[in-house]
mmCIF file with all atom_site columns, C-alpha atoms in Angstrom:
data_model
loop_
_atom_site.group_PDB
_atom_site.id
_atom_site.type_symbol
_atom_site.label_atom_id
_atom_site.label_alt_id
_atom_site.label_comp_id
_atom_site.label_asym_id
_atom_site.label_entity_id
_atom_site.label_seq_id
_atom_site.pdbx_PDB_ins_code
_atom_site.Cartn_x
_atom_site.Cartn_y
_atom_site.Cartn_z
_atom_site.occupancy
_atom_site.B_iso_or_equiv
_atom_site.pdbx_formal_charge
_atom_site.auth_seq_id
_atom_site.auth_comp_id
_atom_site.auth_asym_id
_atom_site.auth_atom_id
_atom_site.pdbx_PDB_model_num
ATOM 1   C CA . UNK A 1 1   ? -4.588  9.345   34.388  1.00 47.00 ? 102 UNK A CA 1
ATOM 2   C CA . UNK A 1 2   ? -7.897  8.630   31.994  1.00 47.00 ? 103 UNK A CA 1
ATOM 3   C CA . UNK A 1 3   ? -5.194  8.825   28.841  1.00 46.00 ? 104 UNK A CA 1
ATOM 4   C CA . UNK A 1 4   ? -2.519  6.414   30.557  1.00 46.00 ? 105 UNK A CA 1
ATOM 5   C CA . UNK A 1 5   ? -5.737  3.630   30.873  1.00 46.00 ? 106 UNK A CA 1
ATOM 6   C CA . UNK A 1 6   ? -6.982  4.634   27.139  1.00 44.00 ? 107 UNK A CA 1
ATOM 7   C CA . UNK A 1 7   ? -3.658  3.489   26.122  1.00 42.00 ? 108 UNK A CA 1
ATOM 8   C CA . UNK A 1 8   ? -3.109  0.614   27.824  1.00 42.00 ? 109 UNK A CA 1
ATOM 9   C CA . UNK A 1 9   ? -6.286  -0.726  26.390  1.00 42.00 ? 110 UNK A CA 1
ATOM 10  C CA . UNK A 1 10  ? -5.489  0.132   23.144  1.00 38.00 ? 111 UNK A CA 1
ATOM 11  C CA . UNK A 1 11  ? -1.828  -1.968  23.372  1.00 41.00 ? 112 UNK A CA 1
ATOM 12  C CA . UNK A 1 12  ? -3.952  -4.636  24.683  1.00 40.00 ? 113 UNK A CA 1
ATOM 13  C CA . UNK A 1 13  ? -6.150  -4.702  21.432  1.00 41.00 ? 114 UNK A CA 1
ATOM 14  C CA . UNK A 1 14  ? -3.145  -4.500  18.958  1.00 43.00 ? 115 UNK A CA 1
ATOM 15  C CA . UNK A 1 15  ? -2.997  -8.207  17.068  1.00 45.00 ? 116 UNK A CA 1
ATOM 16  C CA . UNK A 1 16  ? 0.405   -9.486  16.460  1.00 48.00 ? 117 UNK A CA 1
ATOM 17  C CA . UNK A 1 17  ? 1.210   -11.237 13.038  1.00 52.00 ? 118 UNK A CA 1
ATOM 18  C CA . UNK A 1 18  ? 2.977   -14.262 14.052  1.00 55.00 ? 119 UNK A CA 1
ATOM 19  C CA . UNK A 1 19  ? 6.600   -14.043 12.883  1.00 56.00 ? 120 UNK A CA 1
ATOM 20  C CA . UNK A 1 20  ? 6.735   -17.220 10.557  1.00 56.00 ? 121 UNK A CA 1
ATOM 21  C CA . UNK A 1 21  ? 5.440   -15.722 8.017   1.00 62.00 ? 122 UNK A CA 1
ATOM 22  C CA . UNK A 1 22  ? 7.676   -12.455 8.138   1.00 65.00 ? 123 UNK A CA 1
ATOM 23  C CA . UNK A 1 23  ? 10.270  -14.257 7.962   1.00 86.00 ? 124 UNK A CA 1
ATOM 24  C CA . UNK A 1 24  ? 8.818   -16.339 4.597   1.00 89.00 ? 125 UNK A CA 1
ATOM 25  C CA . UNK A 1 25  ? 7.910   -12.799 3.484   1.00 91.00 ? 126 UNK A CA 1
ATOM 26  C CA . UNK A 1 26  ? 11.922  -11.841 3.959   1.00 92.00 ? 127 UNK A CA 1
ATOM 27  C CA . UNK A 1 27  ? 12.630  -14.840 1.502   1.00 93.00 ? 128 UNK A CA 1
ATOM 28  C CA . UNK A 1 28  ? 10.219  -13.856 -1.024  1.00 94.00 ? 129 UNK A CA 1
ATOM 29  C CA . UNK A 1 29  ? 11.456  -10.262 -1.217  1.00 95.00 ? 130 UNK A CA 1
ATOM 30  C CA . UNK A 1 30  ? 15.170  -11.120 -1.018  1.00 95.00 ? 131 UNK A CA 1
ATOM 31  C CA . UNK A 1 31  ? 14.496  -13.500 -4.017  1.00 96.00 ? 132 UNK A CA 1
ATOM 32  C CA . UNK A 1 32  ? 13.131  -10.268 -5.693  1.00 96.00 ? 133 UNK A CA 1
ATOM 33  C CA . UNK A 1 33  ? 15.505  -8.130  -5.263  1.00 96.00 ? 134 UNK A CA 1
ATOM 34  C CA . UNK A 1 34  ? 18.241  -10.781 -6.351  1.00 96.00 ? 135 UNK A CA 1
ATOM 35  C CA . UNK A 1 35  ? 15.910  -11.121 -9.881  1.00 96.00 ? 136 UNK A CA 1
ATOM 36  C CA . UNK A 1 36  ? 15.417  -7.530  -10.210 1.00 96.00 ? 137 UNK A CA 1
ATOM 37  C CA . UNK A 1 37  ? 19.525  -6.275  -9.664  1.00 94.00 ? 138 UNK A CA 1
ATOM 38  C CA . UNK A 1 38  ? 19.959  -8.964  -12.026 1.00 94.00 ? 139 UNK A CA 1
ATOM 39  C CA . UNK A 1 39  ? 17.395  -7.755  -14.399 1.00 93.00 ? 140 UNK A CA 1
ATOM 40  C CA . UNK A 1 40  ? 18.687  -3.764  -13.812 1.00 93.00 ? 141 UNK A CA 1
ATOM 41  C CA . UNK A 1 41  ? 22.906  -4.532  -14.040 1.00 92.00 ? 142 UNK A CA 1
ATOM 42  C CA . UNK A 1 42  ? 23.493  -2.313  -16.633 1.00 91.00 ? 143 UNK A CA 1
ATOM 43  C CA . UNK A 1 43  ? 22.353  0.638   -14.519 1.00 91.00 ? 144 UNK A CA 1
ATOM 44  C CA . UNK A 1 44  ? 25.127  3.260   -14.852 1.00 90.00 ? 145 UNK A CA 1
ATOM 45  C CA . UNK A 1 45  ? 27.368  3.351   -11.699 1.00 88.00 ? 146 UNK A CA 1
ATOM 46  C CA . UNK A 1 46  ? 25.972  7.053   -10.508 1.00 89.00 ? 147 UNK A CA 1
ATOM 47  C CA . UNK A 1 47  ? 22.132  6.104   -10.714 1.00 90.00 ? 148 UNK A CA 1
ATOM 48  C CA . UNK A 1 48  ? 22.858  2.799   -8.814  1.00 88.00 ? 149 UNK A CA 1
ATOM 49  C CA . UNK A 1 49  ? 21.607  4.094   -5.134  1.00 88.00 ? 150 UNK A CA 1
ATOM 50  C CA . UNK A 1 50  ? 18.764  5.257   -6.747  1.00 88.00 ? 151 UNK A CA 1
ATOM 51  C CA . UNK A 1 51  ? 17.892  1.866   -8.534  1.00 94.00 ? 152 UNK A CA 1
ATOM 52  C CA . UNK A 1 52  ? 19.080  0.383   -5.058  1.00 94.00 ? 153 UNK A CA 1
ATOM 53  C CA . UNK A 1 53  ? 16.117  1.874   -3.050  1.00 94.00 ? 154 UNK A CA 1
ATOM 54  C CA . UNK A 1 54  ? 13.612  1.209   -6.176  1.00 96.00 ? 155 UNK A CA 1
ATOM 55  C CA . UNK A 1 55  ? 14.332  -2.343  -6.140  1.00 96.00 ? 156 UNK A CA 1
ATOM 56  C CA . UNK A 1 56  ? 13.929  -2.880  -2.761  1.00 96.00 ? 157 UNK A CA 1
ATOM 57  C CA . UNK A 1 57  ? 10.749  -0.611  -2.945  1.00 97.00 ? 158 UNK A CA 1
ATOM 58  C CA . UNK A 1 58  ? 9.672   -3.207  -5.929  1.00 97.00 ? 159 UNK A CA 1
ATOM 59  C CA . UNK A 1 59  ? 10.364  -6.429  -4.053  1.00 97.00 ? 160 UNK A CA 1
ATOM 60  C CA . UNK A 1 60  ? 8.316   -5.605  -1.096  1.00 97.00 ? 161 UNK A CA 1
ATOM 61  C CA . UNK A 1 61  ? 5.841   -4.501  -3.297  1.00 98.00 ? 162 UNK A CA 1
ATOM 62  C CA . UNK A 1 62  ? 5.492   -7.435  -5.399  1.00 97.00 ? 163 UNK A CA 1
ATOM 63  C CA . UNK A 1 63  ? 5.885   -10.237 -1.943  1.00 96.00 ? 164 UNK A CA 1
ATOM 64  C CA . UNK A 1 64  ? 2.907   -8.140  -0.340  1.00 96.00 ? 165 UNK A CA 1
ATOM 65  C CA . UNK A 1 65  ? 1.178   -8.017  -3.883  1.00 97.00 ? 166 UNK A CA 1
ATOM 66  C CA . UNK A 1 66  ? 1.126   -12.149 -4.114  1.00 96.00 ? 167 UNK A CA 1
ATOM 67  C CA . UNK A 1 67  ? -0.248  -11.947 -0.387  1.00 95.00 ? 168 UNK A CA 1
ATOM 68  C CA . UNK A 1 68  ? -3.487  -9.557  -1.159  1.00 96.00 ? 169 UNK A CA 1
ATOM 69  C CA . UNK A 1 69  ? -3.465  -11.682 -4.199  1.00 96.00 ? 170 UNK A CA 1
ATOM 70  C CA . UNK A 1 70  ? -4.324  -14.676 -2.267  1.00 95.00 ? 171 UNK A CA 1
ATOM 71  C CA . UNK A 1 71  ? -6.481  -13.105 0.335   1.00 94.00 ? 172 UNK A CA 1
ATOM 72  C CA . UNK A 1 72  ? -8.872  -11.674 -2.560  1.00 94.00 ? 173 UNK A CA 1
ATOM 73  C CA . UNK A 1 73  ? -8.564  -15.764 -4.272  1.00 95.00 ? 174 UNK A CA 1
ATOM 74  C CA . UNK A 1 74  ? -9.499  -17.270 -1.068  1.00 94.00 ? 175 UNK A CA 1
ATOM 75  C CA . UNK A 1 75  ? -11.724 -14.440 0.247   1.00 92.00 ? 176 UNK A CA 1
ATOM 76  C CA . UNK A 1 76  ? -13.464 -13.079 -3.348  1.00 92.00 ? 177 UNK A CA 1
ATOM 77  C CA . UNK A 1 77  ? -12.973 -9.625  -4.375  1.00 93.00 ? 178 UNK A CA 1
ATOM 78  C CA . UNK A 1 78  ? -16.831 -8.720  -2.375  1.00 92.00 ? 179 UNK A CA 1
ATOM 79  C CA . UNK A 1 79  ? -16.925 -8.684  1.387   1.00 88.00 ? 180 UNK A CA 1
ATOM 80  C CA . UNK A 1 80  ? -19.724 -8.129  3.322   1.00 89.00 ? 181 UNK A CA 1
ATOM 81  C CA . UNK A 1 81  ? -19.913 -5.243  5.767   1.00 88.00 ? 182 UNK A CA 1
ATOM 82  C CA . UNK A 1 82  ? -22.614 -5.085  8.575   1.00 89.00 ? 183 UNK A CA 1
ATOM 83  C CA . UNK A 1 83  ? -24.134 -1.763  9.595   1.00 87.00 ? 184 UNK A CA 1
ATOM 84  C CA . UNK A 1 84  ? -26.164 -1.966  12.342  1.00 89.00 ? 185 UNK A CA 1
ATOM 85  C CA . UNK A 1 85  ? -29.367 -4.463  11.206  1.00 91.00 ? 186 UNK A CA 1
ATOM 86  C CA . UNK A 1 86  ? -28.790 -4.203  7.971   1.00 91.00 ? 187 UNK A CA 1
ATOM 87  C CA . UNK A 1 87  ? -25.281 -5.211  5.700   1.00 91.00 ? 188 UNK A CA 1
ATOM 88  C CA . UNK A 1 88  ? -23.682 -3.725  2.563   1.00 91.00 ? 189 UNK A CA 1
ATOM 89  C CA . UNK A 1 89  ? -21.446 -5.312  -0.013  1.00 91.00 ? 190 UNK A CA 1
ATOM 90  C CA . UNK A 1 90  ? -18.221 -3.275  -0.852  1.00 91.00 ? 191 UNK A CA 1
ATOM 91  C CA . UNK A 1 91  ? -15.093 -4.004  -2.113  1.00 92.00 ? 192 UNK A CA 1
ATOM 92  C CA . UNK A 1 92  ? -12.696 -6.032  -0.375  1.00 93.00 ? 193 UNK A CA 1
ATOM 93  C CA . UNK A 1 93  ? -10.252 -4.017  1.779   1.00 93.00 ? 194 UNK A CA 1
ATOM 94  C CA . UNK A 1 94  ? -7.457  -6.337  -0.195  1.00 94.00 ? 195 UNK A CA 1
ATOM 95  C CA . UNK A 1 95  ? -8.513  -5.835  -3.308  1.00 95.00 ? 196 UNK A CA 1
ATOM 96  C CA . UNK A 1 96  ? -8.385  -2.017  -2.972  1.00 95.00 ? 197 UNK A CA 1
ATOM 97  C CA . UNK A 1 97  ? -4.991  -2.227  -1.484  1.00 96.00 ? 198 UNK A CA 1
ATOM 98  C CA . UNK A 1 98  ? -4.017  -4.642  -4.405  1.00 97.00 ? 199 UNK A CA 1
ATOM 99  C CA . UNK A 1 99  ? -5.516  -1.922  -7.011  1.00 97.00 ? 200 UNK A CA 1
ATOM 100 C CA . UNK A 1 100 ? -3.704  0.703   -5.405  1.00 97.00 ? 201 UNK A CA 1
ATOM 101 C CA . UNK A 1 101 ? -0.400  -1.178  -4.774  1.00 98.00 ? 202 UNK A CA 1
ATOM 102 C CA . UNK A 1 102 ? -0.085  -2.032  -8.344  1.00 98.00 ? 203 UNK A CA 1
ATOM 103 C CA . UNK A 1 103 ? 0.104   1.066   -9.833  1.00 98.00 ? 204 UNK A CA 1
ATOM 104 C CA . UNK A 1 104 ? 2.662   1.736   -8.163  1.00 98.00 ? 205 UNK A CA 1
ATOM 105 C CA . UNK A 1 105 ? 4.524   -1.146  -8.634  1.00 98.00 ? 206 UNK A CA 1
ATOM 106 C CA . UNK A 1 106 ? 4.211   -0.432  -12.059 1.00 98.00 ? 207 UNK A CA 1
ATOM 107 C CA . UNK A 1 107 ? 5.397   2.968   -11.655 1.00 98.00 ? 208 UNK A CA 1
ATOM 108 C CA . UNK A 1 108 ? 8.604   1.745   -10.138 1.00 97.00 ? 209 UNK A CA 1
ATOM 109 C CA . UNK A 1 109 ? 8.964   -0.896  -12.307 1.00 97.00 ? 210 UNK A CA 1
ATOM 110 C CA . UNK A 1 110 ? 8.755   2.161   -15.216 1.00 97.00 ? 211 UNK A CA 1
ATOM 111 C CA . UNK A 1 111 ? 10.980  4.136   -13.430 1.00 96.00 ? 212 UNK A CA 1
ATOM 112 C CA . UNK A 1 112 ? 13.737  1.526   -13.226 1.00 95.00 ? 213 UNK A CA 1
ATOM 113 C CA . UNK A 1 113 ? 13.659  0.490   -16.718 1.00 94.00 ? 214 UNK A CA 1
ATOM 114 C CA . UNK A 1 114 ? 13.918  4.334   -17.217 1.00 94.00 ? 215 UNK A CA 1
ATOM 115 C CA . UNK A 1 115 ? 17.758  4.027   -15.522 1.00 92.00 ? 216 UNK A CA 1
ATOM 116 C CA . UNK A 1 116 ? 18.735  1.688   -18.283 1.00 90.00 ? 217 UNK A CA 1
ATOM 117 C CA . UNK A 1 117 ? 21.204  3.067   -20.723 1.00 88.00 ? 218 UNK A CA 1
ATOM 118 C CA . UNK A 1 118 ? 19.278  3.682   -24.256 1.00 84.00 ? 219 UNK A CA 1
ATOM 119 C CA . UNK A 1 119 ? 19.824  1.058   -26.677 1.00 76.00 ? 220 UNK A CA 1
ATOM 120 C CA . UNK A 1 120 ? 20.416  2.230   -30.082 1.00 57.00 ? 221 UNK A CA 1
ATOM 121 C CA . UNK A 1 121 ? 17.755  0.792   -32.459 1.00 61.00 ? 222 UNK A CA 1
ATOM 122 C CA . UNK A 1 122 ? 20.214  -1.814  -34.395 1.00 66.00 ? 223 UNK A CA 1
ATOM 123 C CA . UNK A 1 123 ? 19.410  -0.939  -38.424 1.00 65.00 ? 224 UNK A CA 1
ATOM 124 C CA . UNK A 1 124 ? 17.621  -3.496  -40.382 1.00 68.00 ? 225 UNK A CA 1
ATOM 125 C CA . UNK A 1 125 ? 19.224  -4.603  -43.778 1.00 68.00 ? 226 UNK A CA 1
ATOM 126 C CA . UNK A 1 126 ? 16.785  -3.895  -46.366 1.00 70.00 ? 227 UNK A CA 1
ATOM 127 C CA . UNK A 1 127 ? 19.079  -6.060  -48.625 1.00 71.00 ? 228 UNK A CA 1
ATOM 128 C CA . UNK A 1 128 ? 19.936  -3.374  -50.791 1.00 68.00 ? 229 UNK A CA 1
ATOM 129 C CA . UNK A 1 129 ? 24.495  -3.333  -50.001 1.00 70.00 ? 230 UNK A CA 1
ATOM 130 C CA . UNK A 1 130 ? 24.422  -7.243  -49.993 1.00 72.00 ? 231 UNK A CA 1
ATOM 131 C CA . UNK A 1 131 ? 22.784  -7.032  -53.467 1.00 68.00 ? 232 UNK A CA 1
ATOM 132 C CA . UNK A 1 132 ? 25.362  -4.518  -54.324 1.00 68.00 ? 233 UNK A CA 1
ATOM 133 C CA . UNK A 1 133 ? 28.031  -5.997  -52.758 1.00 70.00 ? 234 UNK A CA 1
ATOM 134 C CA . UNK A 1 134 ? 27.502  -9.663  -54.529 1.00 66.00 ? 235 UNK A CA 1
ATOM 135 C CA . UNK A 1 135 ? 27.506  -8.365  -57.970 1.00 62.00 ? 236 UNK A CA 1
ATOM 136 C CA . UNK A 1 136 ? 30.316  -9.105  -60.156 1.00 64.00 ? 237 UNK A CA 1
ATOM 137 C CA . UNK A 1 137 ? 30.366  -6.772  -62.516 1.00 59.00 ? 238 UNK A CA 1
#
């Protein structure tokens, strides 16, 4: 019985996010993924689920990093922490998530442009055959 009232109180003291903003969140990381499958197109056909889940991956990743972005802008990258009488300064909680984040943003990011099809360095004239060639000897 004790556990069934521990857990109602702790549903009770779960906060909601409001759903607006999910749904502006949807919009940002739909955007995303429309700019990034047109970025990564010339993924061959058989790697294409893979880049599928990578770009999704990197959407949400980059919507939730130009959230923490704006919490650290409008909150500073310090926060203040009490402990007991006394208060510490520490690094905000969204600028360590930010930090963290991305890396590995840029580790997708990596590993997507790591599905593109190698691009053979194109050879730079040195001038040398058009010389050649546009003698008339």
């Amino acid at each position: 019985m004790a556990t069934k009232k521990a857990s109602t109180k702790l549903k009770k003291t779960i906060v909601r996010q409001p759903k607006e903003p999910i749904k502006e969140k949807d919009k940002k990381i739909n955007n995303e993924i429309r700019r990034l499958t047109g970025i990564f197109k010339d993924i061959e056909k058989n790697k294409r689920l893979t880049s599928k889940g990578l770009i999704e991956e990197a959407a949400y990743m980059k919507a939730t990093l130009v959230e923490l972005k704006a919490s650290i802008d409008e909150n500073g990258p310090i926060d203040e922490m009490q402990q007991g009488e006394y208060s510490i300064l520490r690094e905000h909680p969204a600028l360590k998530a930010y930090n963290s984040m991305v890396q590995r943003y840029t580790t997708v990011i990596k590993q997507l442009s790591d599905l593109l099809p190698k691009e053979l360095p194109k050879e730079v004239s040195d001038g040398f055959d058009e010389f050649v060639g546009g003698r008339s000897d």
